Every structure is written in structure tokens, then in C-alpha cells.
Amino acid sequence: IKSLVGFLFFTSGLVYAEPAMNLITVNTKETRAYMEWLKESSEPIAKAIGSYSAGVCRPVAGAEEEGDLYVWWMSDSHQTLASADPQSRAVMKEVAKIDVERTVKTRDTWRVVRSENGVVGDSFATWNLLIKTSNIGEYLGALQNLKNQMNANGFDDVNLNAFLADTGKWAGMIMVSLQASSGGRLGEAMDQRTEPWFVKALSDLEGTREYVHGWMMLCDVNYMQDNS
């Protein structure tokens, strides 16, 4: 399965479709039961709202509150995302199947500002950092340099994606997501932070950002559109 996000460019007439993400924070004490419902209902919901992929991430460190789950729905454009009816008959039919006490804490939209098309898998591990920066372009350029160095040092299989919040308390902030096929592989990539090449690449980020929050998470891809 390809990575969660992919850019779509249409050069004719300078039309550019930017993928978007609907991110819902749910809190429940019945995590396993809720995730089982998601596994069964993600496909019909995704098809009803025009999402090409859907999944859920469970924090193993850094959770704002124990029991938080991050449910995501990817759309190929903001137009597709904004056109969706989250209370359509098809969606509500699936929601009615939930037999779990839960609280929907937030429901926000994010822009996809950096993506990779590497293979991650049906499940993956991720280290997400919420970043505040006054120069998004400069920061994304520094991220690209970091990823170039990672590729050159044997970590081309680890994806580095970035999202920009459009709504909610984090509007205007960037979420950087380092994704690997397993927790062990993600940890191996994180261990490189003491290596000279990584330290040098990170030096380009000095003074360009402020850490706001960080999460370590395990994620499941519950639906991926078949384009074959």
C-alpha cells in the first residue's frame, strides 16, 4: 500500500489540486472495540465522503489524554473534502453501528504540504511533531534537505510527511510525520539524530521552528482506494 498521501498536479492552466485530511480526535475507554468498528465501517464511510484512504492512529507516548485516538480521512482535494456530507444517510448508517461510549473531542481539516509515495503498509509507526514556524517555505525546504540526507544514509524507506492545520486550536501550525513500517524501524531512524549527518541536517532547522507537542503512535490503514 502506498503512503497515506500523494500530491496531484495539473500543469495545464496552472490548476493545482492539493490533498486534504479530515482528522477527528476521539476519546474512549473501549479502544479495541472502537477500532474494530472502524475496521469494518471505514470503507463504506470513505466511499460515501469521497476519501481515498482512511485509518486510525493510537498514541503510545505523548497522548494529550489517555484513550485518545486520531481517525483520519484523506481526500484528493479540498473541494472533495468540503463537498462531503458527514451526516449523509450512508455515513449515519455506519455510525449507528457503534456500540461504544466515546467523545468526539475535535474535528479539523489539514492541508497536505509535503508527501512521499513510499511503501508503508497496512500498519505503521509514526513520530509526529507539532511545529510552530513563521516561515513555512523555509522550514519545508529544510525538511527536504533532511530527507535527502536520510535517503543517502539508508533510510529511504522511512517517509517524511507534513500537514498544515486549517482549523482548530492548531490552525497555521505544521504537523511533521516521520513514518516507518514498524516501531523498531522508526526507532532506528530516530537513533540517527546523534549521527554527524543528521546533526548537520537538523542545523538547517535551528531558529526556524518551535516545538508545540509530540506523539509516538501506532497506526492502521483501514481503507485504501483501489486504482488498478
PDB file of C-alpha atoms in Angstrom:
ATOM      1  CA  ILE A   1       0.000   0.000   0.000  1.00  0.00           C
ATOM      2  CA  LYS A   2       1.297   3.403  -0.890  1.00  0.00           C
ATOM      3  CA  SER A   3       1.820   6.131   1.670  1.00  0.00           C
ATOM      4  CA  LEU A   4      -1.160   7.950   3.079  1.00  0.00           C
ATOM      5  CA  VAL A   5      -0.819  10.999   0.913  1.00  0.00           C
ATOM      6  CA  GLY A   6       0.141  11.950  -2.602  1.00  0.00           C
ATOM      7  CA  PHE A   7       0.250  15.230  -4.473  1.00  0.00           C
ATOM      8  CA  LEU A   8      -1.826  15.680  -7.618  1.00  0.00           C
ATOM      9  CA  PHE A   9      -0.515  18.272 -10.049  1.00  0.00           C
ATOM     10  CA  PHE A  10      -2.340  19.557 -13.096  1.00  0.00           C
ATOM     11  CA  THR A  11       0.035  21.815 -15.001  1.00  0.00           C
ATOM     12  CA  SER A  12      -2.383  22.819 -17.741  1.00  0.00           C
ATOM     13  CA  GLY A  13      -3.816  26.219 -16.852  1.00  0.00           C
ATOM     14  CA  LEU A  14      -1.847  26.166 -13.585  1.00  0.00           C
ATOM     15  CA  VAL A  15      -4.622  24.219 -11.849  1.00  0.00           C
ATOM     16  CA  TYR A  16      -3.355  22.512  -8.703  1.00  0.00           C
ATOM     17  CA  ALA A  17      -5.337  20.097  -6.554  1.00  0.00           C
ATOM     18  CA  GLU A  18      -3.976  19.830  -3.031  1.00  0.00           C
ATOM     19  CA  PRO A  19      -4.873  16.739  -0.977  1.00  0.00           C
ATOM     20  CA  ALA A  20      -6.581  17.382   2.334  1.00  0.00           C
ATOM     21  CA  MET A  21      -7.146  15.456   5.529  1.00  0.00           C
ATOM     22  CA  ASN A  22     -10.115  15.365   7.883  1.00  0.00           C
ATOM     23  CA  LEU A  23      -8.706  14.495  11.317  1.00  0.00           C
ATOM     24  CA  ILE A  24     -11.065  13.519  14.129  1.00  0.00           C
ATOM     25  CA  THR A  25      -9.877  13.117  17.718  1.00  0.00           C
ATOM     26  CA  VAL A  26     -11.968  10.566  19.602  1.00  0.00           C
ATOM     27  CA  ASN A  27     -11.582   9.564  23.228  1.00  0.00           C
ATOM     28  CA  THR A  28     -12.860   6.238  24.517  1.00  0.00           C
ATOM     29  CA  LYS A  29     -12.104   3.737  27.251  1.00  0.00           C
ATOM     30  CA  GLU A  30     -13.100   0.981  24.837  1.00  0.00           C
ATOM     31  CA  THR A  31     -10.255   1.464  22.382  1.00  0.00           C
ATOM     32  CA  ARG A  32     -10.231  -2.057  20.957  1.00  0.00           C
ATOM     33  CA  ALA A  33     -13.976  -2.145  20.320  1.00  0.00           C
ATOM     34  CA  TYR A  34     -13.928   1.280  18.648  1.00  0.00           C
ATOM     35  CA  MET A  35     -11.024   0.286  16.404  1.00  0.00           C
ATOM     36  CA  GLU A  36     -12.834  -2.914  15.426  1.00  0.00           C
ATOM     37  CA  TRP A  37     -15.856  -0.858  14.386  1.00  0.00           C
ATOM     38  CA  LEU A  38     -13.601   1.430  12.350  1.00  0.00           C
ATOM     39  CA  LYS A  39     -12.037  -1.545  10.624  1.00  0.00           C
ATOM     40  CA  GLU A  40     -15.453  -2.698   9.408  1.00  0.00           C
ATOM     41  CA  SER A  41     -17.017   0.686   8.638  1.00  0.00           C
ATOM     42  CA  SER A  42     -14.150   2.732   7.193  1.00  0.00           C
ATOM     43  CA  GLU A  43     -14.669   1.551   3.609  1.00  0.00           C
ATOM     44  CA  PRO A  44     -18.375   2.446   3.290  1.00  0.00           C
ATOM     45  CA  ILE A  45     -17.812   5.769   5.063  1.00  0.00           C
ATOM     46  CA  ALA A  46     -14.792   6.598   2.898  1.00  0.00           C
ATOM     47  CA  LYS A  47     -16.724   5.854  -0.281  1.00  0.00           C
ATOM     48  CA  ALA A  48     -19.641   7.966   0.933  1.00  0.00           C
ATOM     49  CA  ILE A  49     -17.482  11.033   1.631  1.00  0.00           C
ATOM     50  CA  GLY A  50     -15.048  10.630  -1.264  1.00  0.00           C
ATOM     51  CA  SER A  51     -11.947   9.693   0.728  1.00  0.00           C
ATOM     52  CA  TYR A  52      -9.245   7.666  -0.992  1.00  0.00           C
ATOM     53  CA  SER A  53      -7.787   6.357   2.251  1.00  0.00           C
ATOM     54  CA  ALA A  54      -8.725   6.138   5.912  1.00  0.00           C
ATOM     55  CA  GLY A  55      -7.200   4.920   9.124  1.00  0.00           C
ATOM     56  CA  VAL A  56      -6.563   5.459  12.804  1.00  0.00           C
ATOM     57  CA  CYS A  57      -3.529   6.232  14.959  1.00  0.00           C
ATOM     58  CA  ARG A  58      -3.192   5.228  18.617  1.00  0.00           C
ATOM     59  CA  PRO A  59      -0.674   7.114  20.781  1.00  0.00           C
ATOM     60  CA  VAL A  60       1.840   5.036  22.706  1.00  0.00           C
ATOM     61  CA  ALA A  61       3.547   8.163  24.076  1.00  0.00           C
ATOM     62  CA  GLY A  62       2.612  11.818  24.153  1.00  0.00           C
ATOM     63  CA  ALA A  63      -1.187  11.430  24.260  1.00  0.00           C
ATOM     64  CA  GLU A  64      -2.964  14.563  25.411  1.00  0.00           C
ATOM     65  CA  GLU A  65      -5.413  12.314  27.260  1.00  0.00           C
ATOM     66  CA  GLU A  66      -5.387   8.562  27.830  1.00  0.00           C
ATOM     67  CA  GLY A  67      -7.828   6.931  25.432  1.00  0.00           C
ATOM     68  CA  ASP A  68      -7.299   9.390  22.568  1.00  0.00           C
ATOM     69  CA  LEU A  69      -7.500   8.051  19.018  1.00  0.00           C
ATOM     70  CA  TYR A  70      -6.788  10.012  15.841  1.00  0.00           C
ATOM     71  CA  VAL A  71      -9.076   8.995  12.982  1.00  0.00           C
ATOM     72  CA  TRP A  72      -8.090  10.302   9.550  1.00  0.00           C
ATOM     73  CA  TRP A  73      -9.794  10.512   6.175  1.00  0.00           C
ATOM     74  CA  MET A  74      -7.761  11.583   3.129  1.00  0.00           C
ATOM     75  CA  SER A  75      -9.328  13.393   0.148  1.00  0.00           C
ATOM     76  CA  ASP A  76      -7.717  14.210  -3.185  1.00  0.00           C
ATOM     77  CA  SER A  77      -8.630  17.899  -2.862  1.00  0.00           C
ATOM     78  CA  HIS A  78     -10.192  20.433  -0.532  1.00  0.00           C
ATOM     79  CA  GLN A  79     -13.146  20.574  -2.907  1.00  0.00           C
ATOM     80  CA  THR A  80     -13.812  16.880  -2.385  1.00  0.00           C
ATOM     81  CA  LEU A  81     -13.409  17.191   1.371  1.00  0.00           C
ATOM     82  CA  ALA A  82     -15.674  20.260   1.631  1.00  0.00           C
ATOM     83  CA  SER A  83     -18.329  18.679  -0.601  1.00  0.00           C
ATOM     84  CA  ALA A  84     -18.726  15.645   1.641  1.00  0.00           C
ATOM     85  CA  ASP A  85     -21.759  15.322   3.901  1.00  0.00           C
ATOM     86  CA  PRO A  86     -20.591  13.771   7.200  1.00  0.00           C
ATOM     87  CA  GLN A  87     -24.237  13.223   8.172  1.00  0.00           C
ATOM     88  CA  SER A  88     -25.386  11.563   4.977  1.00  0.00           C
ATOM     89  CA  ARG A  89     -27.607   8.503   5.195  1.00  0.00           C
ATOM     90  CA  ALA A  90     -24.711   6.211   4.257  1.00  0.00           C
ATOM     91  CA  VAL A  91     -22.434   7.658   6.937  1.00  0.00           C
ATOM     92  CA  MET A  92     -25.063   7.673   9.656  1.00  0.00           C
ATOM     93  CA  LYS A  93     -25.912   4.049   8.863  1.00  0.00           C
ATOM     94  CA  GLU A  94     -22.362   3.093   9.833  1.00  0.00           C
ATOM     95  CA  VAL A  95     -22.246   5.422  12.846  1.00  0.00           C
ATOM     96  CA  ALA A  96     -25.391   3.760  14.176  1.00  0.00           C
ATOM     97  CA  LYS A  97     -23.426   0.506  14.448  1.00  0.00           C
ATOM     98  CA  ILE A  98     -21.077   1.908  17.113  1.00  0.00           C
ATOM     99  CA  ASP A  99     -21.783   0.288  20.466  1.00  0.00           C
ATOM    100  CA  VAL A 100     -19.042   2.150  22.298  1.00  0.00           C
ATOM    101  CA  GLU A 101     -19.107   5.117  24.652  1.00  0.00           C
ATOM    102  CA  ARG A 102     -16.895   7.819  23.169  1.00  0.00           C
ATOM    103  CA  THR A 103     -16.379  11.550  22.975  1.00  0.00           C
ATOM    104  CA  VAL A 104     -15.543  13.375  19.763  1.00  0.00           C
ATOM    105  CA  LYS A 105     -13.074  15.997  21.002  1.00  0.00           C
ATOM    106  CA  THR A 106     -12.077  17.730  17.762  1.00  0.00           C
ATOM    107  CA  ARG A 107     -12.830  17.576  14.046  1.00  0.00           C
ATOM    108  CA  ASP A 108     -10.377  19.539  11.906  1.00  0.00           C
ATOM    109  CA  THR A 109      -9.077  19.855   8.362  1.00  0.00           C
ATOM    110  CA  TRP A 110      -5.419  19.826   7.357  1.00  0.00           C
ATOM    111  CA  ARG A 111      -3.576  20.635   4.137  1.00  0.00           C
ATOM    112  CA  VAL A 112      -1.026  18.179   2.794  1.00  0.00           C
ATOM    113  CA  VAL A 113       2.120  20.268   2.257  1.00  0.00           C
ATOM    114  CA  ARG A 114       4.707  17.502   1.911  1.00  0.00           C
ATOM    115  CA  SER A 115       4.244  13.871   0.953  1.00  0.00           C
ATOM    116  CA  GLU A 116       6.103  10.816  -0.238  1.00  0.00           C
ATOM    117  CA  ASN A 117       4.950   7.843  -2.250  1.00  0.00           C
ATOM    118  CA  GLY A 118       6.983   5.217  -0.434  1.00  0.00           C
ATOM    119  CA  VAL A 119       5.521   1.935   0.760  1.00  0.00           C
ATOM    120  CA  VAL A 120       4.440   1.958   4.404  1.00  0.00           C
ATOM    121  CA  GLY A 121       1.933  -0.883   4.729  1.00  0.00           C
ATOM    122  CA  ASP A 122      -1.379  -1.822   6.321  1.00  0.00           C
ATOM    123  CA  SER A 123       0.068  -0.694   9.639  1.00  0.00           C
ATOM    124  CA  PHE A 124       2.908   1.638  10.503  1.00  0.00           C
ATOM    125  CA  ALA A 125       4.582   3.548  13.314  1.00  0.00           C
ATOM    126  CA  THR A 126       4.890   7.323  13.338  1.00  0.00           C
ATOM    127  CA  TRP A 127       6.593  10.090  15.273  1.00  0.00           C
ATOM    128  CA  ASN A 128       4.560  13.275  14.880  1.00  0.00           C
ATOM    129  CA  LEU A 129       5.774  16.721  15.899  1.00  0.00           C
ATOM    130  CA  LEU A 130       3.518  19.764  16.020  1.00  0.00           C
ATOM    131  CA  ILE A 131       5.600  22.746  14.925  1.00  0.00           C
ATOM    132  CA  LYS A 132       5.113  26.498  15.038  1.00  0.00           C
ATOM    133  CA  THR A 133       7.096  28.394  12.409  1.00  0.00           C
ATOM    134  CA  SER A 134       6.983  31.891  10.936  1.00  0.00           C
ATOM    135  CA  ASN A 135       8.443  30.779   7.587  1.00  0.00           C
ATOM    136  CA  ILE A 136       6.696  27.689   6.249  1.00  0.00           C
ATOM    137  CA  GLY A 137       8.573  27.678   2.938  1.00  0.00           C
ATOM    138  CA  GLU A 138      11.991  27.815   4.608  1.00  0.00           C
ATOM    139  CA  TYR A 139      11.000  25.123   7.079  1.00  0.00           C
ATOM    140  CA  LEU A 140       9.751  22.769   4.347  1.00  0.00           C
ATOM    141  CA  GLY A 141      12.968  23.355   2.429  1.00  0.00           C
ATOM    142  CA  ALA A 142      14.974  22.306   5.480  1.00  0.00           C
ATOM    143  CA  LEU A 143      12.784  19.189   5.814  1.00  0.00           C
ATOM    144  CA  GLN A 144      13.576  18.297   2.224  1.00  0.00           C
ATOM    145  CA  ASN A 145      17.300  18.569   2.924  1.00  0.00           C
ATOM    146  CA  LEU A 146      16.895  16.341   5.984  1.00  0.00           C
ATOM    147  CA  LYS A 147      15.051  13.716   3.933  1.00  0.00           C
ATOM    148  CA  ASN A 148      17.710  13.843   1.224  1.00  0.00           C
ATOM    149  CA  GLN A 149      20.289  13.018   3.883  1.00  0.00           C
ATOM    150  CA  MET A 150      18.128  10.229   5.285  1.00  0.00           C
ATOM    151  CA  ASN A 151      17.833   8.706   1.812  1.00  0.00           C
ATOM    152  CA  ALA A 152      21.584   8.906   1.332  1.00  0.00           C
ATOM    153  CA  ASN A 153      22.190   7.137   4.639  1.00  0.00           C
ATOM    154  CA  GLY A 154      19.946   4.116   4.182  1.00  0.00           C
ATOM    155  CA  PHE A 155      16.576   5.457   5.351  1.00  0.00           C
ATOM    156  CA  ASP A 156      14.835   5.955   2.028  1.00  0.00           C
ATOM    157  CA  ASP A 157      12.103   3.572   3.238  1.00  0.00           C
ATOM    158  CA  VAL A 158      11.146   5.966   6.070  1.00  0.00           C
ATOM    159  CA  ASN A 159       8.619   8.582   4.944  1.00  0.00           C
ATOM    160  CA  LEU A 160       8.637  12.233   5.986  1.00  0.00           C
ATOM    161  CA  ASN A 161       5.264  13.927   5.514  1.00  0.00           C
ATOM    162  CA  ALA A 162       3.926  17.304   6.631  1.00  0.00           C
ATOM    163  CA  PHE A 163       0.452  18.748   7.156  1.00  0.00           C
ATOM    164  CA  LEU A 164      -0.710  22.317   7.797  1.00  0.00           C
ATOM    165  CA  ALA A 165      -3.758  22.860  10.028  1.00  0.00           C
ATOM    166  CA  ASP A 166      -6.572  24.926   8.523  1.00  0.00           C
ATOM    167  CA  THR A 167      -8.906  24.807  11.539  1.00  0.00           C
ATOM    168  CA  GLY A 168      -8.955  24.346  15.301  1.00  0.00           C
ATOM    169  CA  LYS A 169      -6.537  25.377  18.027  1.00  0.00           C
ATOM    170  CA  TRP A 170      -3.520  24.423  15.893  1.00  0.00           C
ATOM    171  CA  ALA A 171      -4.521  26.413  12.790  1.00  0.00           C
ATOM    172  CA  GLY A 172      -1.419  27.659  10.986  1.00  0.00           C
ATOM    173  CA  MET A 173       0.888  25.075  12.601  1.00  0.00           C
ATOM    174  CA  ILE A 174       2.669  22.220  10.833  1.00  0.00           C
ATOM    175  CA  MET A 175       2.452  18.562  11.792  1.00  0.00           C
ATOM    176  CA  VAL A 176       5.601  16.718  10.716  1.00  0.00           C
ATOM    177  CA  SER A 177       5.148  12.959  10.489  1.00  0.00           C
ATOM    178  CA  LEU A 178       8.063  10.520  10.330  1.00  0.00           C
ATOM    179  CA  GLN A 179       6.580   7.154   9.293  1.00  0.00           C
ATOM    180  CA  ALA A 180       8.135   3.695   9.199  1.00  0.00           C
ATOM    181  CA  SER A 181       6.894   0.154   8.672  1.00  0.00           C
ATOM    182  CA  SER A 182       7.402  -0.771  12.336  1.00  0.00           C
ATOM    183  CA  GLY A 183       8.194   0.742  15.711  1.00  0.00           C
ATOM    184  CA  GLY A 184      11.665  -0.772  15.554  1.00  0.00           C
ATOM    185  CA  ARG A 185      12.448   0.790  12.178  1.00  0.00           C
ATOM    186  CA  LEU A 186      11.108   4.159  13.347  1.00  0.00           C
ATOM    187  CA  GLY A 187      13.284   3.958  16.463  1.00  0.00           C
ATOM    188  CA  GLU A 188      16.289   3.104  14.313  1.00  0.00           C
ATOM    189  CA  ALA A 189      15.694   6.264  12.274  1.00  0.00           C
ATOM    190  CA  MET A 190      15.310   8.343  15.438  1.00  0.00           C
ATOM    191  CA  ASP A 191      18.597   6.941  16.782  1.00  0.00           C
ATOM    192  CA  GLN A 192      20.355   8.606  13.860  1.00  0.00           C
ATOM    193  CA  ARG A 193      19.807  12.018  15.469  1.00  0.00           C
ATOM    194  CA  THR A 194      23.229  11.724  17.127  1.00  0.00           C
ATOM    195  CA  GLU A 195      24.987  10.940  13.834  1.00  0.00           C
ATOM    196  CA  PRO A 196      27.005  13.812  12.265  1.00  0.00           C
ATOM    197  CA  TRP A 197      24.983  13.815   9.024  1.00  0.00           C
ATOM    198  CA  PHE A 198      21.708  14.093  10.943  1.00  0.00           C
ATOM    199  CA  VAL A 199      23.037  16.780  13.292  1.00  0.00           C
ATOM    200  CA  LYS A 200      24.201  18.819  10.297  1.00  0.00           C
ATOM    201  CA  ALA A 201      20.852  18.469   8.538  1.00  0.00           C
ATOM    202  CA  LEU A 202      18.990  19.492  11.700  1.00  0.00           C
ATOM    203  CA  SER A 203      21.183  22.592  11.986  1.00  0.00           C
ATOM    204  CA  ASP A 204      19.269  23.982   8.996  1.00  0.00           C
ATOM    205  CA  LEU A 205      16.152  23.944  11.169  1.00  0.00           C
ATOM    206  CA  GLU A 206      17.654  25.912  14.043  1.00  0.00           C
ATOM    207  CA  GLY A 207      15.791  29.142  14.644  1.00  0.00           C
ATOM    208  CA  THR A 208      13.049  28.258  12.166  1.00  0.00           C
ATOM    209  CA  ARG A 209      10.657  26.393  14.447  1.00  0.00           C
ATOM    210  CA  GLU A 210       9.262  25.877  17.936  1.00  0.00           C
ATOM    211  CA  TYR A 211       8.104  22.511  19.243  1.00  0.00           C
ATOM    212  CA  VAL A 212       4.496  22.545  20.477  1.00  0.00           C
ATOM    213  CA  HIS A 213       3.746  18.851  21.052  1.00  0.00           C
ATOM    214  CA  GLY A 214       4.971  15.400  20.059  1.00  0.00           C
ATOM    215  CA  TRP A 215       3.403  11.945  19.728  1.00  0.00           C
ATOM    216  CA  MET A 216       4.648   8.409  19.147  1.00  0.00           C
ATOM    217  CA  MET A 217       1.850   6.373  17.556  1.00  0.00           C
ATOM    218  CA  LEU A 218       0.946   3.054  16.008  1.00  0.00           C
ATOM    219  CA  CYS A 219      -1.408   3.356  13.044  1.00  0.00           C
ATOM    220  CA  ASP A 220      -3.664   1.134  10.960  1.00  0.00           C
ATOM    221  CA  VAL A 221      -4.757   1.779   7.380  1.00  0.00           C
ATOM    222  CA  ASN A 222      -8.388   0.645   7.274  1.00  0.00           C
ATOM    223  CA  TYR A 223      -9.168   1.606   3.685  1.00  0.00           C
ATOM    224  CA  MET A 224      -7.201   2.395   0.533  1.00  0.00           C
ATOM    225  CA  GLN A 225      -8.917   3.082  -2.758  1.00  0.00           C
ATOM    226  CA  ASP A 226      -8.104   0.558  -5.457  1.00  0.00           C
ATOM    227  CA  ASN A 227      -6.917   2.424  -8.548  1.00  0.00           C
ATOM    228  CA  SER A 228      -5.978  -0.676 -10.526  1.00  0.00           C
TER     229      SER A 228
END
